[in-house]
Amino acid sequence: MRVLVACEYSGRVRDAFINGGHDAMSCDLLPTDYPGPHYHGSVMDVLNYGWDLMIAHPPCTHLAVSGARHFAEKRADGRQQEAIDFFLALARAPIPRIAIENPVCIMSSVWRKPDQTIQPWQYGHGETKATCLWLKNLPHLVPTNIVSGRDARIHKMPPSADRWKLRSQTYQGIADAMADQWGGDMVKNYFLF
């Protein structure tokens, strides 16, 4: 399967699919942190390359409800509308199967509610970080390793120059579940019905 992982610099989801035998490429305005197939530029440049699946992680800076106190300013100067338009362009891409992930955000009211909300503790990480998934032709992710702990480590992360970058990384357990479930038999069986 040909997989595009949009707005991912870390390579975690890309590499999980590659390890599963797929032809996967990440794409981001940032260079990749780990060597591998990566397009350093706008995802809009590569959307029409015949992908079978896209997993997109659009920036949440102007969408997440955690920043709601800044929404009026972001609406006034157009940043929020630009973020909404980008999210919707990804959702409407000419790719048969799409997953878009974001935290709890305004897309639930601007567009539609997410199909699923997952937590890292459902995939082997003892932390909380609600992650919404908007799905097109994909089944819900099934938890793979429910663990205790459930600490809000990401929320408590102290200020730093790269805090935004660290907060945006996909947990390895979630990346592996995406590759195993959306790149494997579960998707094949999903399309039989």
PDB file of C-alpha atoms in Angstrom, residues 31 120 124 162:
ATOM      1  CA  PRO A  31      13.015  18.343   7.732  1.00  0.00           C
ATOM      2  CA  PRO A 120      -2.044   7.040  24.685  1.00  0.00           C
ATOM      3  CA  GLY A 124       0.919   1.162  25.918  1.00  0.00           C
ATOM      4  CA  ASP A 162      10.983  22.878  21.438  1.00  0.00           C
TER       5      ASP A 162
END
